[in-house]
Amino acid sequence: MSMTAIIGGTGLTDLDGLNIQREEVLETCWGAVSAPVLIGDFHGHEIVFLARHAQDHSLPPHKINYRANIQALELLGVDRIIAVNAVGGITEGMCGGVICIPDQIIDYTSNREHTFFSDDFEVTNHIDFTMPYDEKLRQSLIQGAIQVGLNIRQGGVYGCFNGPRLETAAEIRRMERDGCDLTGMTGMPEAALARELGLSYASICLVVNRAAGKADGEITIDGIRQVLVEGMQKVRQLIEASLVL
Ligand code: HPA
């Protein structure tokens, strides 16, 4: 039996429509999980929900214990993870409100615990990460979006920046030259850790602002909040539709 987890990011610290049956406060050998893990029924599907930044959004991206989060989901029997990420849009058309299912990642983060294989390393621990997202799960998300009539981007490169500050305009220009379409702060090492444990992982990215230097003026939190409210409603619809696929 397949069990799906949703890791909610900024703007999705709880999941409307989730009928919670159990709540688990978990401690793993890597430390504490971001928040109590909620297990329940979401439109007829048993799912697990985890708020990546904690329920009060108190954990900044570099302080999230990604290893504990992924390990806890695996221990609960999860085999598919749908990650939700709020991102900045870099390339043309990646504007506020756009939903993208990325297919590639560039990791610009540093000083994060990014592997389960630091100790007792074996040669088999060099995981293949050519395609960082699980293609079958990505296709379920894309089909789910099509079914509910959402116009989404079916691929894109997610660049993961350390944060918590936003990027400079020059950093964004560099990311664009590297081929990034989106910039976010939480996609890595989450995706790689899921792969290390053999879990299917894909991401729904909601663009909440044009990235630094791509629009006139400053990026404001108020502007981001406005896009988040409407955008996350669409994300929930997409998740519901894709769970049956
Ligand atoms: N940069 C990085 N992360 C983000 C952004 C951004 O512009 N917007 C939302 N998350």
mmCIF file of C-alpha atoms and ligand atoms in Angstrom:
data_model
loop_
_atom_site.group_PDB
_atom_site.id
_atom_site.type_symbol
_atom_site.label_atom_id
_atom_site.label_comp_id
_atom_site.label_asym_id
_atom_site.label_seq_id
_atom_site.Cartn_x
_atom_site.Cartn_y
_atom_site.Cartn_z
ATOM 1 C CA MET A 1 0.000 0.000 0.000
ATOM 2 C CA SER A 2 1.312 3.369 -1.013
ATOM 3 C CA MET A 3 1.350 6.097 1.627
ATOM 4 C CA THR A 4 1.763 9.733 0.630
ATOM 5 C CA ALA A 5 3.171 12.547 2.718
ATOM 6 C CA ILE A 6 2.760 16.213 2.020
ATOM 7 C CA ILE A 7 5.453 18.536 3.286
ATOM 8 C CA GLY A 8 3.908 21.986 3.482
ATOM 9 C CA GLY A 9 6.074 25.079 3.248
ATOM 10 C CA THR A 10 5.399 28.802 3.534
ATOM 11 C CA GLY A 11 1.650 29.380 3.242
ATOM 12 C CA LEU A 12 0.778 25.734 3.857
ATOM 13 C CA THR A 13 1.427 25.095 7.547
ATOM 14 C CA ASP A 14 -1.806 23.130 7.815
ATOM 15 C CA LEU A 15 -3.914 21.380 5.239
ATOM 16 C CA ASP A 16 -7.535 22.501 4.908
ATOM 17 C CA GLY A 17 -9.666 19.438 4.251
ATOM 18 C CA LEU A 18 -7.463 17.108 6.308
ATOM 19 C CA ASN A 19 -9.538 15.200 8.822
ATOM 20 C CA ILE A 20 -6.851 14.516 11.445
ATOM 21 C CA GLN A 21 -6.987 11.063 13.015
ATOM 22 C CA ARG A 22 -3.606 10.959 14.752
ATOM 23 C CA GLU A 23 -0.881 13.381 15.639
ATOM 24 C CA GLU A 24 2.646 12.137 16.341
ATOM 25 C CA VAL A 25 5.454 14.079 17.987
ATOM 26 C CA LEU A 26 8.524 12.303 16.676
ATOM 27 C CA GLU A 27 12.170 12.323 17.669
ATOM 28 C CA THR A 28 14.572 10.472 15.372
ATOM 29 C CA CYS A 29 18.220 9.506 15.657
ATOM 30 C CA TRP A 30 18.890 12.754 13.732
ATOM 31 C CA GLY A 31 16.911 14.864 16.181
ATOM 32 C CA ALA A 32 13.436 16.348 16.381
ATOM 33 C CA VAL A 33 11.023 16.682 13.486
ATOM 34 C CA SER A 34 9.889 20.217 12.485
ATOM 35 C CA ALA A 35 6.368 19.791 13.883
ATOM 36 C CA PRO A 36 3.914 17.137 15.043
ATOM 37 C CA VAL A 37 3.187 14.874 12.095
ATOM 38 C CA LEU A 38 -0.525 14.845 11.256
ATOM 39 C CA ILE A 39 -2.044 11.633 9.951
ATOM 40 C CA GLY A 40 -5.567 11.634 8.604
ATOM 41 C CA ASP A 41 -8.014 11.494 5.766
ATOM 42 C CA PHE A 42 -7.767 13.991 2.918
ATOM 43 C CA HIS A 43 -10.739 13.610 0.566
ATOM 44 C CA GLY A 44 -10.799 9.822 1.024
ATOM 45 C CA HIS A 45 -7.030 9.245 1.086
ATOM 46 C CA GLU A 46 -4.955 8.482 4.136
ATOM 47 C CA ILE A 47 -2.076 10.927 4.110
ATOM 48 C CA VAL A 48 0.629 12.267 6.370
ATOM 49 C CA PHE A 49 1.171 16.012 6.660
ATOM 50 C CA LEU A 50 4.242 17.795 7.970
ATOM 51 C CA ALA A 51 4.743 21.556 8.323
ATOM 52 C CA ARG A 52 8.350 22.071 7.235
ATOM 53 C CA HIS A 53 8.838 25.393 9.027
ATOM 54 C CA ALA A 54 6.866 24.243 12.157
ATOM 55 C CA GLN A 55 3.221 25.122 12.670
ATOM 56 C CA ASP A 56 4.034 28.697 13.739
ATOM 57 C CA HIS A 57 6.539 29.121 10.881
ATOM 58 C CA SER A 58 9.346 29.651 13.419
ATOM 59 C CA LEU A 59 12.019 27.564 11.646
ATOM 60 C CA PRO A 60 14.051 29.386 8.992
ATOM 61 C CA PRO A 61 15.142 27.323 5.968
ATOM 62 C CA HIS A 62 18.711 26.699 7.217
ATOM 63 C CA LYS A 63 17.502 25.560 10.675
ATOM 64 C CA ILE A 64 15.093 22.911 9.419
ATOM 65 C CA ASN A 65 16.183 19.421 10.418
ATOM 66 C CA TYR A 66 15.684 17.922 6.968
ATOM 67 C CA ARG A 67 17.190 14.594 7.993
ATOM 68 C CA ALA A 68 14.824 14.162 10.945
ATOM 69 C CA ASN A 69 11.830 15.102 8.785
ATOM 70 C CA ILE A 70 12.575 12.643 5.990
ATOM 71 C CA GLN A 71 13.601 9.859 8.378
ATOM 72 C CA ALA A 72 10.371 10.273 10.386
ATOM 73 C CA LEU A 73 8.244 10.019 7.254
ATOM 74 C CA GLU A 74 10.057 6.864 6.217
ATOM 75 C CA LEU A 75 9.566 5.346 9.682
ATOM 76 C CA LEU A 76 5.825 6.039 9.391
ATOM 77 C CA GLY A 77 5.717 3.965 6.203
ATOM 78 C CA VAL A 78 5.578 6.841 3.726
ATOM 79 C CA ASP A 79 6.827 5.990 0.234
ATOM 80 C CA ARG A 80 5.836 9.132 -1.720
ATOM 81 C CA ILE A 81 6.480 12.725 -0.733
ATOM 82 C CA ILE A 82 4.777 15.713 -2.326
ATOM 83 C CA ALA A 83 6.735 18.785 -1.293
ATOM 84 C CA VAL A 84 5.142 22.209 -1.540
ATOM 85 C CA ASN A 85 7.520 25.143 -2.027
ATOM 86 C CA ALA A 86 6.892 28.888 -2.309
ATOM 87 C CA VAL A 87 9.469 30.275 -4.728
ATOM 88 C CA GLY A 88 10.666 33.363 -6.574
ATOM 89 C CA GLY A 89 10.294 33.364 -10.360
ATOM 90 C CA ILE A 90 13.407 34.019 -12.427
ATOM 91 C CA THR A 91 12.692 33.328 -16.101
ATOM 92 C CA GLU A 92 10.063 34.974 -18.242
ATOM 93 C CA GLY A 93 6.513 34.017 -17.366
ATOM 94 C CA MET A 94 7.430 32.804 -13.875
ATOM 95 C CA CYS A 95 5.187 35.406 -12.242
ATOM 96 C CA GLY A 96 3.229 35.483 -8.996
ATOM 97 C CA GLY A 97 0.546 32.778 -8.947
ATOM 98 C CA VAL A 98 2.219 30.461 -11.481
ATOM 99 C CA ILE A 99 2.485 26.817 -10.422
ATOM 100 C CA CYS A 100 5.463 24.823 -11.674
ATOM 101 C CA ILE A 101 6.356 21.142 -11.256
ATOM 102 C CA PRO A 102 10.147 21.360 -11.520
ATOM 103 C CA ASP A 103 12.246 18.609 -13.090
ATOM 104 C CA GLN A 104 15.755 19.714 -12.141
ATOM 105 C CA ILE A 105 17.646 21.231 -9.226
ATOM 106 C CA ILE A 106 20.810 23.259 -8.717
ATOM 107 C CA ASP A 107 21.959 23.345 -5.116
ATOM 108 C CA TYR A 108 23.595 26.594 -3.925
ATOM 109 C CA THR A 109 23.211 25.837 -0.225
ATOM 110 C CA SER A 110 26.069 25.362 2.224
ATOM 111 C CA ASN A 111 26.519 24.233 5.810
ATOM 112 C CA ARG A 112 23.378 22.120 5.862
ATOM 113 C CA GLU A 113 23.353 18.508 7.058
ATOM 114 C CA HIS A 114 22.709 17.148 3.595
ATOM 115 C CA THR A 115 23.206 13.378 3.797
ATOM 116 C CA PHE A 116 22.337 10.326 5.873
ATOM 117 C CA PHE A 117 25.661 8.836 4.827
ATOM 118 C CA SER A 118 28.264 10.895 6.720
ATOM 119 C CA ASP A 119 29.378 7.959 8.870
ATOM 120 C CA ASP A 120 29.867 4.318 7.918
ATOM 121 C CA PHE A 121 30.071 5.339 4.292
ATOM 122 C CA GLU A 122 29.828 2.614 1.657
ATOM 123 C CA VAL A 123 30.360 2.941 -2.071
ATOM 124 C CA THR A 124 26.664 2.197 -2.724
ATOM 125 C CA ASN A 125 25.810 5.395 -0.843
ATOM 126 C CA HIS A 126 26.670 7.427 -3.971
ATOM 127 C CA ILE A 127 23.026 7.703 -5.013
ATOM 128 C CA ASP A 128 22.078 8.485 -8.595
ATOM 129 C CA PHE A 129 20.541 11.963 -8.712
ATOM 130 C CA THR A 130 20.537 12.608 -12.462
ATOM 131 C CA MET A 131 16.792 13.186 -12.319
ATOM 132 C CA PRO A 132 16.269 14.570 -8.810
ATOM 133 C CA TYR A 133 12.479 14.287 -8.825
ATOM 134 C CA ASP A 134 10.514 11.069 -9.244
ATOM 135 C CA GLU A 135 9.123 11.158 -12.786
ATOM 136 C CA LYS A 136 6.027 9.040 -12.030
ATOM 137 C CA LEU A 137 5.030 11.284 -9.147
ATOM 138 C CA ARG A 138 5.772 14.388 -11.220
ATOM 139 C CA GLN A 139 3.456 13.073 -13.937
ATOM 140 C CA SER A 140 0.689 12.424 -11.359
ATOM 141 C CA LEU A 141 0.965 16.047 -10.255
ATOM 142 C CA ILE A 142 0.907 17.293 -13.840
ATOM 143 C CA GLN A 143 -2.135 15.134 -14.689
ATOM 144 C CA GLY A 144 -3.868 16.230 -11.472
ATOM 145 C CA ALA A 145 -3.369 19.856 -12.471
ATOM 146 C CA ILE A 146 -4.723 19.213 -15.955
ATOM 147 C CA GLN A 147 -7.802 17.476 -14.510
ATOM 148 C CA VAL A 148 -8.723 20.455 -12.374
ATOM 149 C CA GLY A 149 -8.026 22.861 -15.207
ATOM 150 C CA LEU A 150 -4.914 24.486 -13.771
ATOM 151 C CA ASN A 151 -2.507 25.955 -16.260
ATOM 152 C CA ILE A 152 0.867 24.888 -14.880
ATOM 153 C CA ARG A 153 4.495 24.759 -16.010
ATOM 154 C CA GLN A 154 5.389 21.102 -16.496
ATOM 155 C CA GLY A 155 9.106 21.478 -15.879
ATOM 156 C CA GLY A 156 11.722 23.900 -14.677
ATOM 157 C CA VAL A 157 15.004 24.195 -12.818
ATOM 158 C CA TYR A 158 14.776 24.937 -9.100
ATOM 159 C CA GLY A 159 17.803 26.724 -7.672
ATOM 160 C CA CYS A 160 18.111 26.330 -3.921
ATOM 161 C CA PHE A 161 19.603 29.312 -2.126
ATOM 162 C CA ASN A 162 20.611 29.341 1.550
ATOM 163 C CA GLY A 163 18.585 32.303 2.797
ATOM 164 C CA PRO A 164 16.948 33.411 4.927
ATOM 165 C CA ARG A 165 17.659 36.669 3.134
ATOM 166 C CA LEU A 166 16.446 36.963 -0.431
ATOM 167 C CA GLU A 167 19.025 37.075 -3.240
ATOM 168 C CA THR A 168 20.749 40.090 -4.751
ATOM 169 C CA ALA A 169 19.917 41.013 -8.340
ATOM 170 C CA ALA A 170 23.390 39.801 -9.409
ATOM 171 C CA GLU A 171 22.865 36.445 -7.695
ATOM 172 C CA ILE A 172 19.627 36.040 -9.603
ATOM 173 C CA ARG A 173 21.350 36.965 -12.883
ATOM 174 C CA ARG A 174 23.948 34.295 -12.149
ATOM 175 C CA MET A 175 21.243 31.727 -11.357
ATOM 176 C CA GLU A 176 19.547 32.600 -14.647
ATOM 177 C CA ARG A 177 22.805 32.104 -16.554
ATOM 178 C CA ASP A 178 23.117 28.737 -14.810
ATOM 179 C CA GLY A 179 19.683 27.788 -16.150
ATOM 180 C CA CYS A 180 17.514 28.279 -13.067
ATOM 181 C CA ASP A 181 13.845 29.151 -13.576
ATOM 182 C CA LEU A 182 12.945 29.330 -9.906
ATOM 183 C CA THR A 183 14.640 30.226 -6.666
ATOM 184 C CA GLY A 184 13.722 28.844 -3.269
ATOM 185 C CA MET A 185 15.340 27.960 0.032
ATOM 186 C CA THR A 186 14.020 24.566 1.081
ATOM 187 C CA GLY A 187 14.195 22.198 -1.887
ATOM 188 C CA MET A 188 17.599 20.935 -0.822
ATOM 189 C CA PRO A 189 18.763 18.812 0.854
ATOM 190 C CA GLU A 190 15.173 17.569 1.208
ATOM 191 C CA ALA A 191 14.994 16.045 -2.285
ATOM 192 C CA ALA A 192 18.373 14.314 -1.997
ATOM 193 C CA LEU A 193 17.627 12.891 1.443
ATOM 194 C CA ALA A 194 14.374 11.395 0.153
ATOM 195 C CA ARG A 195 16.343 9.759 -2.672
ATOM 196 C CA GLU A 196 18.921 8.427 -0.199
ATOM 197 C CA LEU A 197 16.104 6.583 1.596
ATOM 198 C CA GLY A 198 14.527 5.424 -1.664
ATOM 199 C CA LEU A 199 11.372 7.531 -1.322
ATOM 200 C CA SER A 200 9.607 9.026 -4.357
ATOM 201 C CA TYR A 201 9.740 12.790 -4.160
ATOM 202 C CA ALA A 202 8.354 15.612 -6.306
ATOM 203 C CA SER A 203 7.612 19.253 -5.706
ATOM 204 C CA ILE A 204 4.799 21.684 -6.399
ATOM 205 C CA CYS A 205 6.313 25.148 -6.643
ATOM 206 C CA LEU A 206 4.110 28.199 -6.284
ATOM 207 C CA VAL A 207 5.723 31.384 -7.565
ATOM 208 C CA VAL A 208 4.968 34.096 -5.003
ATOM 209 C CA ASN A 209 7.121 36.925 -6.366
ATOM 210 C CA ARG A 210 9.387 37.858 -9.248
ATOM 211 C CA ALA A 211 12.949 37.184 -8.079
ATOM 212 C CA ALA A 212 15.322 40.008 -7.102
ATOM 213 C CA GLY A 213 15.924 42.479 -9.916
ATOM 214 C CA LYS A 214 13.203 40.968 -12.106
ATOM 215 C CA ALA A 215 10.535 43.499 -11.153
ATOM 216 C CA ASP A 216 10.598 47.152 -10.224
ATOM 217 C CA GLY A 217 11.001 47.903 -6.561
ATOM 218 C CA GLU A 218 11.482 45.765 -3.493
ATOM 219 C CA ILE A 219 10.056 42.338 -2.831
ATOM 220 C CA THR A 220 7.538 42.798 -0.023
ATOM 221 C CA ILE A 221 6.158 40.220 2.362
ATOM 222 C CA ASP A 222 2.693 41.743 1.931
ATOM 223 C CA GLY A 223 2.896 41.128 -1.809
ATOM 224 C CA ILE A 224 3.986 37.534 -1.202
ATOM 225 C CA ARG A 225 1.151 36.956 1.306
ATOM 226 C CA GLN A 226 -1.475 38.077 -1.195
ATOM 227 C CA VAL A 227 -0.300 35.557 -3.790
ATOM 228 C CA LEU A 228 0.026 32.774 -1.213
ATOM 229 C CA VAL A 229 -3.610 32.783 -0.116
ATOM 230 C CA GLU A 230 -5.103 32.222 -3.558
ATOM 231 C CA GLY A 231 -2.184 30.144 -4.825
ATOM 232 C CA MET A 232 -2.261 27.597 -2.010
ATOM 233 C CA GLN A 233 -5.961 26.985 -2.642
ATOM 234 C CA LYS A 234 -5.019 25.874 -6.164
ATOM 235 C CA VAL A 235 -2.194 23.756 -4.762
ATOM 236 C CA ARG A 236 -4.658 21.943 -2.473
ATOM 237 C CA GLN A 237 -6.957 21.249 -5.444
ATOM 238 C CA LEU A 238 -4.029 19.910 -7.423
ATOM 239 C CA ILE A 239 -2.952 17.610 -4.574
ATOM 240 C CA GLU A 240 -6.484 16.264 -4.155
ATOM 241 C CA ALA A 241 -6.767 15.469 -7.868
ATOM 242 C CA SER A 242 -3.340 13.871 -8.111
ATOM 243 C CA LEU A 243 -3.756 11.547 -5.108
ATOM 244 C CA VAL A 244 -5.974 9.208 -7.134
ATOM 245 C CA LEU A 245 -3.489 9.028 -10.026
HETATM 246 N N1 HPA B 1 13.971 33.791 -3.330
HETATM 247 C C1 HPA B 1 14.177 32.697 -2.569
HETATM 248 N N2 HPA B 1 13.198 32.057 -1.945
HETATM 249 C C2 HPA B 1 11.958 32.522 -2.100
HETATM 250 C C3 HPA B 1 11.680 33.649 -2.888
HETATM 251 C C4 HPA B 1 12.745 34.325 -3.533
HETATM 252 O O1 HPA B 1 12.576 35.347 -4.240
HETATM 253 N N3 HPA B 1 10.344 33.846 -2.824
HETATM 254 C C5 HPA B 1 9.843 32.849 -2.051
HETATM 255 N N4 HPA B 1 10.814 32.040 -1.619
#
